[in-house]
Coordinates of C-alpha atoms in Angstrom, one line a residue:
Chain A
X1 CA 31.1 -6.0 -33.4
X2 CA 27.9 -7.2 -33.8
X3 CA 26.7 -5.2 -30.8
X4 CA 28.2 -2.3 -32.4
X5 CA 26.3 -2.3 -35.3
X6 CA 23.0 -3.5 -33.7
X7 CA 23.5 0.0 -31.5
X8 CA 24.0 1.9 -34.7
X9 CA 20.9 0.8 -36.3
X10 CA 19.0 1.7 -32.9
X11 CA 19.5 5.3 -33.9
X12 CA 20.1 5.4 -37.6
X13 CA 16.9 3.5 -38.2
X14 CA 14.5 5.7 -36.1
X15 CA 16.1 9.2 -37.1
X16 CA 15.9 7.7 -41.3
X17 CA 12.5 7.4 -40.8
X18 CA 11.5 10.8 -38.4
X19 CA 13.5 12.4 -41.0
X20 CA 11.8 10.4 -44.2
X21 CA 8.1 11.9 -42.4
X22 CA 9.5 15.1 -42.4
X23 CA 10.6 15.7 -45.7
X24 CA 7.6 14.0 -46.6
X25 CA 5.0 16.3 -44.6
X26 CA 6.7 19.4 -45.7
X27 CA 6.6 18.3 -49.7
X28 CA 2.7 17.7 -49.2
X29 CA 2.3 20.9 -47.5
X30 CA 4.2 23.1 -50.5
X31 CA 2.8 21.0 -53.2
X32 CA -0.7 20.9 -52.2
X33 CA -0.3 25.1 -50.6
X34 CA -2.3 23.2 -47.3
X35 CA -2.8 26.6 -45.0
X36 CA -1.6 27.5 -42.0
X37 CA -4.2 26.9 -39.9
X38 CA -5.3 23.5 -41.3
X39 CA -1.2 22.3 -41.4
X40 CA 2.5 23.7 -41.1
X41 CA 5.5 23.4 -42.8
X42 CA 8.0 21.5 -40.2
X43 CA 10.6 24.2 -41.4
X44 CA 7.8 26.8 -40.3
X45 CA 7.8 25.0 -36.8
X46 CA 11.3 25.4 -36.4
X47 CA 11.2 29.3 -37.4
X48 CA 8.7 29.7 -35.1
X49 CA 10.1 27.9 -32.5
X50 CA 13.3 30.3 -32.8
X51 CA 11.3 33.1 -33.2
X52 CA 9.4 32.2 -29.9
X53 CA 11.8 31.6 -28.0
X54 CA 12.1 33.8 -25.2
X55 CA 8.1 33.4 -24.2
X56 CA 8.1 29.4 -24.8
X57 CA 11.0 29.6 -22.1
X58 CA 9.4 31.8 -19.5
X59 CA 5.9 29.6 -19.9
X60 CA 7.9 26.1 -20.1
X61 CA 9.5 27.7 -16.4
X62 CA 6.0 27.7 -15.2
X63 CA 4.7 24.3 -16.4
X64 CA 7.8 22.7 -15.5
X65 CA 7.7 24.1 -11.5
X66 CA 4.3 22.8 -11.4
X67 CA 5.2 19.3 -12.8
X68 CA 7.9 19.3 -10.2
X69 CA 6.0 20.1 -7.7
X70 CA 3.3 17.6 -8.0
X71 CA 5.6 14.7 -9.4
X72 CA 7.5 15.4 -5.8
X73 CA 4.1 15.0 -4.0
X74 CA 3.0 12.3 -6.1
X75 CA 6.7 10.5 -5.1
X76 CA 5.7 10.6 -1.6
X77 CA 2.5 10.3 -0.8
X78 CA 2.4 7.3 -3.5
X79 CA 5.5 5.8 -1.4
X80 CA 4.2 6.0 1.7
X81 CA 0.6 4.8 0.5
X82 CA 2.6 1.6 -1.1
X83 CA 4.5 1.4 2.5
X84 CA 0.9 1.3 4.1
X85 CA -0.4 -1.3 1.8
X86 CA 2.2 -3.5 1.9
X87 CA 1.8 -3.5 5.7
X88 CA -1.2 -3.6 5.8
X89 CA -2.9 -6.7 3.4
X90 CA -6.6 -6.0 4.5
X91 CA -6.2 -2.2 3.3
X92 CA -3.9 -2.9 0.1
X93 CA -6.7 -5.4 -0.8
X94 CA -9.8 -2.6 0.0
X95 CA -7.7 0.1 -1.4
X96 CA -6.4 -1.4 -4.7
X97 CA -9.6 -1.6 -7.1
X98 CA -10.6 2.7 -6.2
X99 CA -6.9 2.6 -6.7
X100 CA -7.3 1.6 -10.6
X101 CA -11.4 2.7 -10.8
X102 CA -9.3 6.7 -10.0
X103 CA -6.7 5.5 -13.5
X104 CA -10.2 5.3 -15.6
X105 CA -11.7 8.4 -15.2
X106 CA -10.4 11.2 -17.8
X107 CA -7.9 13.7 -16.9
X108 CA -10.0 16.0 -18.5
X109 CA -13.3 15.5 -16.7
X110 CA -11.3 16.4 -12.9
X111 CA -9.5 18.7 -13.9
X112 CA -12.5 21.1 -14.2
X113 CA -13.7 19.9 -10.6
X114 CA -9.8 20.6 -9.6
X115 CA -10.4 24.3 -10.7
X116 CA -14.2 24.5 -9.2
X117 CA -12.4 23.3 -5.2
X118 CA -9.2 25.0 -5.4
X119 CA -9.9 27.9 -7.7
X120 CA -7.3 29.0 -10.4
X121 CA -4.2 29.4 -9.1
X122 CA -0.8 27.0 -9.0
X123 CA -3.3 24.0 -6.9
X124 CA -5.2 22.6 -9.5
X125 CA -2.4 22.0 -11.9
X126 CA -0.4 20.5 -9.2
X127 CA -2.9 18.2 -8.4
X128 CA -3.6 17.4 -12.0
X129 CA 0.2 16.4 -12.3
X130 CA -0.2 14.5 -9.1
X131 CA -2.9 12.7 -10.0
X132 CA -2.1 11.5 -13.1
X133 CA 1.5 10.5 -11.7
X134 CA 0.6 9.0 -8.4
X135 CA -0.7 5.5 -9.6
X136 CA 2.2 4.5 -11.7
X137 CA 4.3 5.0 -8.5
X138 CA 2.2 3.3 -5.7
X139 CA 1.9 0.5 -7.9
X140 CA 5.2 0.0 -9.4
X141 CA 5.9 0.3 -5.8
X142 CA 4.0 -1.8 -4.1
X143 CA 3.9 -4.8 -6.0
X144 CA 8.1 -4.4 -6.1
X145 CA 7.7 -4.5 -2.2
X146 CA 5.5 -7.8 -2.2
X147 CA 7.8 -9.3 -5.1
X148 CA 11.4 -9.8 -2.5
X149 CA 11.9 -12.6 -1.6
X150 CA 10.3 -14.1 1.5
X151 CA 13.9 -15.4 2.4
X152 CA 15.5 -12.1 2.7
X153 CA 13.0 -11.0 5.2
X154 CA 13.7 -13.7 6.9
X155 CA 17.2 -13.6 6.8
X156 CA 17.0 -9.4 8.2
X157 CA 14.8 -11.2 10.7
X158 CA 17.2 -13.8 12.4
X159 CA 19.7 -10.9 12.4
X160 CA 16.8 -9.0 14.6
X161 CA 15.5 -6.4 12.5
X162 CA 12.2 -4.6 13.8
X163 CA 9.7 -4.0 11.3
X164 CA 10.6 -0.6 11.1
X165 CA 14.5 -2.0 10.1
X166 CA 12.6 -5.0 7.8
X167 CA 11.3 -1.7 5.6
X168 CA 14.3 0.4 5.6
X169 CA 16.9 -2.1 5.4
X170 CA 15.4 -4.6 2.8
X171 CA 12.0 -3.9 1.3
X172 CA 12.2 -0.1 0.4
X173 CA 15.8 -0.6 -1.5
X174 CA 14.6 -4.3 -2.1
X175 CA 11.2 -2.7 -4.1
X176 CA 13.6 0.5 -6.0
X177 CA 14.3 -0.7 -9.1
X178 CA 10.6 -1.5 -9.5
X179 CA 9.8 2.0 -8.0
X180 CA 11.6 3.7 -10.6
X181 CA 10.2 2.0 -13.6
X182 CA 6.8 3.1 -12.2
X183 CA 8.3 7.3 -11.9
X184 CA 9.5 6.7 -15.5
X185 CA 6.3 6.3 -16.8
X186 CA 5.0 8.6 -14.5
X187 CA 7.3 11.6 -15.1
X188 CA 7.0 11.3 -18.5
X189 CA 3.6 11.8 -18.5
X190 CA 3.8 14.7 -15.9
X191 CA 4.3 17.4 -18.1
X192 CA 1.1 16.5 -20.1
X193 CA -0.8 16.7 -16.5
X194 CA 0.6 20.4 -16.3
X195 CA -0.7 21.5 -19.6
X196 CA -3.8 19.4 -18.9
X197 CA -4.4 21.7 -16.2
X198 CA -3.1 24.9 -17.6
X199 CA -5.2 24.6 -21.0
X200 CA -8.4 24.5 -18.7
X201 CA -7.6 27.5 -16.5
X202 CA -4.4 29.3 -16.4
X203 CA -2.7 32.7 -17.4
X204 CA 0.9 31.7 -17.5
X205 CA 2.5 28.0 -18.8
X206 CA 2.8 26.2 -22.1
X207 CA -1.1 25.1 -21.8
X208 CA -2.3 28.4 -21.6
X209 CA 0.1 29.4 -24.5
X210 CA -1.2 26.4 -26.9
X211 CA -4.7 27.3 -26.0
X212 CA -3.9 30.7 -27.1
X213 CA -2.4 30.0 -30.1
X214 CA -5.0 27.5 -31.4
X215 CA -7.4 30.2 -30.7
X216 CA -5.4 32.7 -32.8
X217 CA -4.9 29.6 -35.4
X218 CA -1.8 29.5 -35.1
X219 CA -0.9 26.5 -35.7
X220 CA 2.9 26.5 -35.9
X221 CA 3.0 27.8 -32.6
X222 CA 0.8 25.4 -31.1
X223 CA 3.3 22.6 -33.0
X224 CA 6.3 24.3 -31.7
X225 CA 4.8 24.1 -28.3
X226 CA 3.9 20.8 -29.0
X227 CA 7.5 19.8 -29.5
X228 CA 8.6 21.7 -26.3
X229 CA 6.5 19.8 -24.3
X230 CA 7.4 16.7 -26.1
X231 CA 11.4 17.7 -25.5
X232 CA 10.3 18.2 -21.6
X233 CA 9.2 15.1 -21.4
X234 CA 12.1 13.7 -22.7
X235 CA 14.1 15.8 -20.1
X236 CA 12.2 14.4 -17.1
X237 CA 12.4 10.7 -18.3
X238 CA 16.5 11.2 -19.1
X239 CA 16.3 12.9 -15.2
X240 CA 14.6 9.9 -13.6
X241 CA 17.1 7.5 -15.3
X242 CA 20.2 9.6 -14.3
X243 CA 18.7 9.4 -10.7
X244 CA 18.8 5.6 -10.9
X245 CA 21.8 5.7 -11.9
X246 CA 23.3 7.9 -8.7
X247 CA 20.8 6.2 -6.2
X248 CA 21.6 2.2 -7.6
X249 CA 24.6 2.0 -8.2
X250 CA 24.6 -1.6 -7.8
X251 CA 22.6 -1.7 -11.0
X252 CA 25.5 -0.2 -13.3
X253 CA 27.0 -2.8 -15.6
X254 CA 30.1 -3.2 -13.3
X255 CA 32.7 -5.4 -13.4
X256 CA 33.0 -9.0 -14.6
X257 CA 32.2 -11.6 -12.3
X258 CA 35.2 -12.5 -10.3
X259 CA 36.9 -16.2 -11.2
X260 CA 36.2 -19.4 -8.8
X261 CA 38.9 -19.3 -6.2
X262 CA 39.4 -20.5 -2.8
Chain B
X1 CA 24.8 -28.6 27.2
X2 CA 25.2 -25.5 25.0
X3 CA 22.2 -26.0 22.8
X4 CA 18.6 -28.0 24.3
X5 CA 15.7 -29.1 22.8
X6 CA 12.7 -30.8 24.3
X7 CA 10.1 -32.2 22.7
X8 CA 10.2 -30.0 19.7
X9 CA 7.1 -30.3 17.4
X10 CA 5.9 -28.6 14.3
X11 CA 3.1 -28.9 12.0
X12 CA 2.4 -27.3 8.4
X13 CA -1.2 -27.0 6.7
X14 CA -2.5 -30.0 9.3
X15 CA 0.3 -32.5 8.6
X16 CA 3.0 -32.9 11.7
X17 CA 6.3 -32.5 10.0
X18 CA 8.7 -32.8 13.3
X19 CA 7.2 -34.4 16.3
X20 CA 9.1 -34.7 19.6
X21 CA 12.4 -33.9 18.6
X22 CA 14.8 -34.0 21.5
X23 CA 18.7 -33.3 21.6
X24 CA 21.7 -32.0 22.6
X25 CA 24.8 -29.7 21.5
X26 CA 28.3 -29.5 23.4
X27 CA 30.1 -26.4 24.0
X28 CA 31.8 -25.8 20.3
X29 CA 30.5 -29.2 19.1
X30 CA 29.9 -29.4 15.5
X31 CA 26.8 -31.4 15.0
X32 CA 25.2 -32.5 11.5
X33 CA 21.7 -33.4 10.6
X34 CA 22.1 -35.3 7.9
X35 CA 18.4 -36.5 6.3
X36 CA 16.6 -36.5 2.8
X37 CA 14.8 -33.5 1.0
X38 CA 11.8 -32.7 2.5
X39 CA 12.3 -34.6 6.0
X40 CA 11.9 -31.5 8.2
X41 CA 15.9 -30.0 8.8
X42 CA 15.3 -26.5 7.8
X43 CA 12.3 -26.4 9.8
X44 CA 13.7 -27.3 12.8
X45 CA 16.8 -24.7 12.1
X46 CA 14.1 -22.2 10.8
X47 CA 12.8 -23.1 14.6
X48 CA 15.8 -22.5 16.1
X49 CA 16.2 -19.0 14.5
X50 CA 13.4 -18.2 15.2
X51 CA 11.9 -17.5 12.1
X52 CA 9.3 -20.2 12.8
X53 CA 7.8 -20.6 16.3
X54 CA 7.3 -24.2 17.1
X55 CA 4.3 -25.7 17.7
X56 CA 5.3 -27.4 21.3
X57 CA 8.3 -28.1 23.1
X58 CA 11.0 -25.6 24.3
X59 CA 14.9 -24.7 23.1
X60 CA 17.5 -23.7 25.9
X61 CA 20.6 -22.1 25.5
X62 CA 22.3 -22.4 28.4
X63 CA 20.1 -23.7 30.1
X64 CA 17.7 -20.9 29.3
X65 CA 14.5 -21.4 27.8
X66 CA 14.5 -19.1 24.8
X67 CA 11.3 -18.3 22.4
X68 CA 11.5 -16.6 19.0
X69 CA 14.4 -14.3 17.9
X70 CA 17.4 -15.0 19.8
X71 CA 20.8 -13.6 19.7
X72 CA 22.2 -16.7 20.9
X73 CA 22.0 -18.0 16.7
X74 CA 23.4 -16.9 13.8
X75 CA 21.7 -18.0 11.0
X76 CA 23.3 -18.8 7.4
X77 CA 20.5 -19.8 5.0
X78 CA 20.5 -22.4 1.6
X79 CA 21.0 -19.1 -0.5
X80 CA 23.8 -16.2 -0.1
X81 CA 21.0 -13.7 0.6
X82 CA 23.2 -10.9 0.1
X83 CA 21.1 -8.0 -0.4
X84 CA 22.6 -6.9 -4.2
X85 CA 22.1 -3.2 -3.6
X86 CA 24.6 -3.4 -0.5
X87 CA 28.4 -4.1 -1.2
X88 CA 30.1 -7.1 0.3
X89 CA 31.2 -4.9 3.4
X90 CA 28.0 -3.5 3.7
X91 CA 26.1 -7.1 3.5
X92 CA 28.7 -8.9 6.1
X93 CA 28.4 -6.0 8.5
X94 CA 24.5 -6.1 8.7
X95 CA 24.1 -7.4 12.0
X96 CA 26.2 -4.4 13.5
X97 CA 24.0 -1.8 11.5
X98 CA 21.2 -3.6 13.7
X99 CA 22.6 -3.7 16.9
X100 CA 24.1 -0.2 17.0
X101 CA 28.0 -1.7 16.4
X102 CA 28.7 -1.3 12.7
X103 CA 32.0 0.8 13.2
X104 CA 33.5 -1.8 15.1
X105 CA 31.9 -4.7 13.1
X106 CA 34.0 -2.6 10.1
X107 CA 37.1 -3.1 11.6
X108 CA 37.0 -7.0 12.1
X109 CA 35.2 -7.6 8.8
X110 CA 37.9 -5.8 7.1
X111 CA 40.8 -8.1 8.9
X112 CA 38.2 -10.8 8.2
X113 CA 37.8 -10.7 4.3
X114 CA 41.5 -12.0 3.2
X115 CA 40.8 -15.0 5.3
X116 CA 37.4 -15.1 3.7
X117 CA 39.1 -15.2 0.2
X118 CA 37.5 -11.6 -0.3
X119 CA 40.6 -9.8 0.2
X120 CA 39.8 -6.1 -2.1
X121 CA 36.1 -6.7 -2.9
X122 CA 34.7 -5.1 0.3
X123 CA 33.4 -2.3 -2.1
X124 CA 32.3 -4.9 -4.4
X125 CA 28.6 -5.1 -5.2
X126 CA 27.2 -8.8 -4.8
X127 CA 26.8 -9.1 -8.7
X128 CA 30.7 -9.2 -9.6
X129 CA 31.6 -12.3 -7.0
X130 CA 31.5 -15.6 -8.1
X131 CA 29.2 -18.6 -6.6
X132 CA 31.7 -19.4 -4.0
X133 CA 32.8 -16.3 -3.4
X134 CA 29.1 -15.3 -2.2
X135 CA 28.9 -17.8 -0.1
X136 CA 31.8 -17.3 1.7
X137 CA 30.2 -13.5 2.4
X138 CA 27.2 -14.7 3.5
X139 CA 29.3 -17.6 6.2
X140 CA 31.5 -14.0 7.2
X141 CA 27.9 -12.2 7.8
X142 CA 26.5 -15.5 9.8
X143 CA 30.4 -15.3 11.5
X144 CA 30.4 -11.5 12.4
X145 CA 27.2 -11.7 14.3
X146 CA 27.6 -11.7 17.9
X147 CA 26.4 -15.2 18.4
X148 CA 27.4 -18.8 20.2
X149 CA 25.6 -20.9 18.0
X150 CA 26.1 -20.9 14.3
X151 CA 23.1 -22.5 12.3
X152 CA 23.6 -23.8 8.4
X153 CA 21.1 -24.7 6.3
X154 CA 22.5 -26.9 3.7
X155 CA 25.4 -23.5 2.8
X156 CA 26.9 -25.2 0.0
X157 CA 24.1 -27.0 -2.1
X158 CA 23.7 -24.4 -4.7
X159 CA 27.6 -24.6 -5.5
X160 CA 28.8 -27.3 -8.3
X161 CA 30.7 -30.2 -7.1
X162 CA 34.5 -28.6 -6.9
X163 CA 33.5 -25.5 -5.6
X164 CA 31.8 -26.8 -3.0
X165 CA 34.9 -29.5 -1.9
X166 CA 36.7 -26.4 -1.9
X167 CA 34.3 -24.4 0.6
X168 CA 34.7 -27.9 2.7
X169 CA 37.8 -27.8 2.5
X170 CA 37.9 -24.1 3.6
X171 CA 34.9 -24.4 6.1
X172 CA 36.9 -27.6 7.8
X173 CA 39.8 -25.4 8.4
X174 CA 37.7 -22.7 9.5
X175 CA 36.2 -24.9 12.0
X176 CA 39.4 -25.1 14.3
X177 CA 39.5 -21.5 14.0
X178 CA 36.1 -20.3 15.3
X179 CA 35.8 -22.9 17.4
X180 CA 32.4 -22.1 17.5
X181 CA 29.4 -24.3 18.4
X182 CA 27.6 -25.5 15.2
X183 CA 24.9 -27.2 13.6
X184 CA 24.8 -28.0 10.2
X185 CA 22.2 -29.1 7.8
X186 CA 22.7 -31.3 5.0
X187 CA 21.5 -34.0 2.7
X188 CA 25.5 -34.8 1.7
X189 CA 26.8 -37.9 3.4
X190 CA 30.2 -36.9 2.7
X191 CA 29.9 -33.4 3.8
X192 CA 28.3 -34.5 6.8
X193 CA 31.4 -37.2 7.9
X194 CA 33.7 -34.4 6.4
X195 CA 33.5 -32.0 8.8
X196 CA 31.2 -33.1 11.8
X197 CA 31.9 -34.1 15.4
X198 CA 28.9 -36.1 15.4
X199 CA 26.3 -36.7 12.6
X200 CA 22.1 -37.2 13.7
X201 CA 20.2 -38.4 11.2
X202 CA 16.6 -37.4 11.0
X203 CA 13.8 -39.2 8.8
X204 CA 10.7 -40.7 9.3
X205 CA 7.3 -38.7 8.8
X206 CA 7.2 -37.2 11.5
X207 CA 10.5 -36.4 11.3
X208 CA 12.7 -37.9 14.6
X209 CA 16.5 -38.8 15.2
X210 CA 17.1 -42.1 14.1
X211 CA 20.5 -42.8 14.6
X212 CA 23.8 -41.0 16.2
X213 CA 27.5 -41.8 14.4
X214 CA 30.4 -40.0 16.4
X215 CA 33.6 -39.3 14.3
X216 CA 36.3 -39.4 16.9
X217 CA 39.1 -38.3 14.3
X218 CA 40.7 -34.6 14.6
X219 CA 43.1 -34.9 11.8
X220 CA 41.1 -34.8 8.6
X221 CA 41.7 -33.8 5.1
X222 CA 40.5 -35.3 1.5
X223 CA 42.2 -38.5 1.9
X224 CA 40.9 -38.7 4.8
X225 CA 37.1 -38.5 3.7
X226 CA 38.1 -41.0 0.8
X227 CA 39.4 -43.5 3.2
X228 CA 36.2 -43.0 5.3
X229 CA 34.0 -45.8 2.8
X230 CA 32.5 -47.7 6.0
X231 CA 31.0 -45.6 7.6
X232 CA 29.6 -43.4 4.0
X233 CA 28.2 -47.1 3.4
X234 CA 26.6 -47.5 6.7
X235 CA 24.7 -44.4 6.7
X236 CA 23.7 -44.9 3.1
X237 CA 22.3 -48.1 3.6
X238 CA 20.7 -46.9 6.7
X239 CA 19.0 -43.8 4.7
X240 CA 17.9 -46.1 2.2
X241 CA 16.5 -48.6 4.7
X242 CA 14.4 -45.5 5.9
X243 CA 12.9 -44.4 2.3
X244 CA 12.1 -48.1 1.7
X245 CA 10.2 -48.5 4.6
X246 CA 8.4 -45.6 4.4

């Protein structure tokens, strides 16, 4: 019962206060007549984001292929990269500080350089996605990998596992769970890397449509773009947890423990 | 002799753990090493698994020298080790998914789990068995492999005191049914006398054999281990003879 109620107040609590900003934002915006292209109402938002619907579709289509795209690339090159390390403890160790020194530098600064090598067409937003997805996932990977147990190696050993059988049979599903915590975070920041890359050169996609509309000031269209992509992201966190849910099922809250019994 | 060592030696960060350790298994002998924490047993069955390579010294099956992995052993470590993203059948049938004979590993495993006490939790996930239950898996995975010489490293420690009379009770009576050469390693006096044809006890740093008690007796149960005082006090007294001197 308990439980219950704690579960209730999980969503009650958060939606009383989103909806308590709300109100709150749209009373300071009618009392005080704040323009349009300083702040909107939220209820303007919405209207616009009805209004808009058709062209924030066809551009969210675009943004979300690209995310895709390079979240898929980022899944398995950052795998396999983890895979190397973790066989390889002279390269993880040389590899792992240009590994975090890449994480520091801004988005925002390569993206530019992206556009200057591969020109303005789908590859420089892929690679933006790529990039800013690619770390969470080698890590969250590879340290998972060197976390198992030394004893289940062993034990895959003794049965006369190959290396080749040590990776497929214990350490790669051994190291999922910590895998997929790493794609969490990344896929939820992958749509961000799309519009990264859009906003700086594109002619299609949600970034190219914000961009627009802040140009235009427009500002309740760049805020109901803003939510899209925030609702996107969302979307590809819930998809990443309903994949861990079909690919471990081991980790669904099954039955009870069975009784002592001989 | 089914199992042969000679002169087995082993050394960890520049101390000698085991140092010419010498014996000798019978054809579907169940032998014990019986010795304190610490004194070197899982190293010499971590040896004979090949998951360690000894320093010196050589291990014949048969007769035949053998060096590192070997399909002669099947190895059931301290901990079930069941890999908790694979379901019980899954986990027991590893070895075939190795070697290229899982479908027919399926088969016996199947016929194998009521006699395991796992009868309907083949699609069970590791998670939803109990402590004894586990370990009964992970002594079906050591049984399924296609080995002579079973190898266990201390398989019931982990288990509270009833469960793990129980498993003695059940690993006694499974004894006459595999009839499979075995070595067993323990720190349990009473587990040791329980179930072994003959118990060695290793101490000393280096570790060596110390003494040899034979248990004649083929008709054993719990009253049977109660009534077996003399010879629990004998070994104790000769454990303890060892710590103190050391």
């Amino acid at each position: 019962m308990q439980n219950r109620h704690k579960k209730l107040a999980n969503i009650l609590l958060p939606a009383a206060l989103m909806t308590a900003v709300l109100l709150l934002w749209e009373w300071y915006v009618r009392h005080f007549g704040v323009p349009l292209y300083i702040l909107p109402k939220p209820s303007q938002i919405f209207e616009t984001l009805v209004l808009e619907r058709t062209v924030l579709f066809s551009n969210s289509l675009v943004t979300v292929g690209e995310t895709l795209l390079g979240l898929l690339i980022a899944v398995v090159a950052g795998m396999l990269l983890a895979v190397v390390m973790d066989a390889l403890p002279m390269f993880k160790t040389a590899i792992y500080p240009l590994l975090v020194v890449s994480q520091t530098v801004p988005v925002i600064v390569l993206a530019p350089i992206f556009i200057i090598y591969l020109g303005f067409g789908l590859a420089p937003k892929v690679l933006t996605v790529m990039l800013m997805c690619f770390f969470p996932i080698v890590v969250s990977f590879a340290d998972g990998m060197e976390q198992i147990d030394p004893n289940q190696i062993n034990l895959i050993r003794s049965l006369g596992a190959g290396r080749l059988q040590e990776y497929l049979l214990v350490k790669v599903p051994g190291a999922a769970s910590a895998l997929f915590s790493g794609l969490k975070v990344a896929a939820t920041y992958s749509i961000s890397g799309a519009v990264v890359g859009e906003w700086l050169s594109s002619d299609k996609g949600l970034g190219y449509y914000m961009l627009r509309a802040k140009n235009g000031y427009m500002l309740d269209r760049v805020f109901a773009c803003v939510l899209v992509v925030i609702l996107l992201s969302l979307a590809m966190n819930g998809l990443v947890r309903l994949a861990r849910l079909v690919l471990l099922p081991h980790e669904r809250g099954g039955r009870r423990q069975a009784p002592e019994e001989v | 002799m089914k199992l042969q060592t000679e002169d087995l030696a082993f050394s960890f960060e520049g101390r000698r753990i085991i140092d010419r350790l010498s014996f000798a298994v019978a054809e579907g002998e169940f032998v014990s090493i019986l010795g304190p924490s610490g004194c070197g047993k899982s190293t010499l069955l971590n040896m004979l698994a090949g998951i360690l390579p000894p320093e010196s010294g050589r291990i014949l099956v048969d007769g035949q020298e053998i060096s590192s992995f070997s399909s002669h052993f099947a190895y059931m470590p301290q901990q079930d080790l069941l890999f908790p993203w694979k379901t019980i059948l899954d986990n027991v049938c590893l070895y075939g998914r190795l070697h290229g004979t899982e479908r027919a590993l399926r088969l016996r495993a199947k016929e194998s789990l009521p006699v395991f006490g796992l009868a309907g939790y083949g699609n069970s996930y590791p998670k939803e068995l109990s402590g004894g239950m586990r370990q009964r898996a992970a002594f079906l995975r050591t049984a399924l492999c296609e080995a002579d010489v079973m190898l266990l490293d201390e398989p019931f420690g982990a288990l509270d005191v009833i469960t793990r009379g129980e498993m003695q009770d059940w690993l006694l009576g499974m004894r006459a049914r595999l009839g499979r050469t075995t070595l067993l390693v323990t720190h349990d006096i009473e587990e040791a006398i329980y179930l072994s044809d003959r118990i060695l006890i290793l101490s000393g740093s280096p570790a060596h054999f110390q003494k040899e008690v034979r248990i004649e007796d083929r008709e054993r149960n719990r009253e049977w281990l109660f009534a077996q005082r003399a010879r629990y006090k004998e070994i104790y007294y000769f454990l303890k003879g060892e710590s103190d001197a050391h």
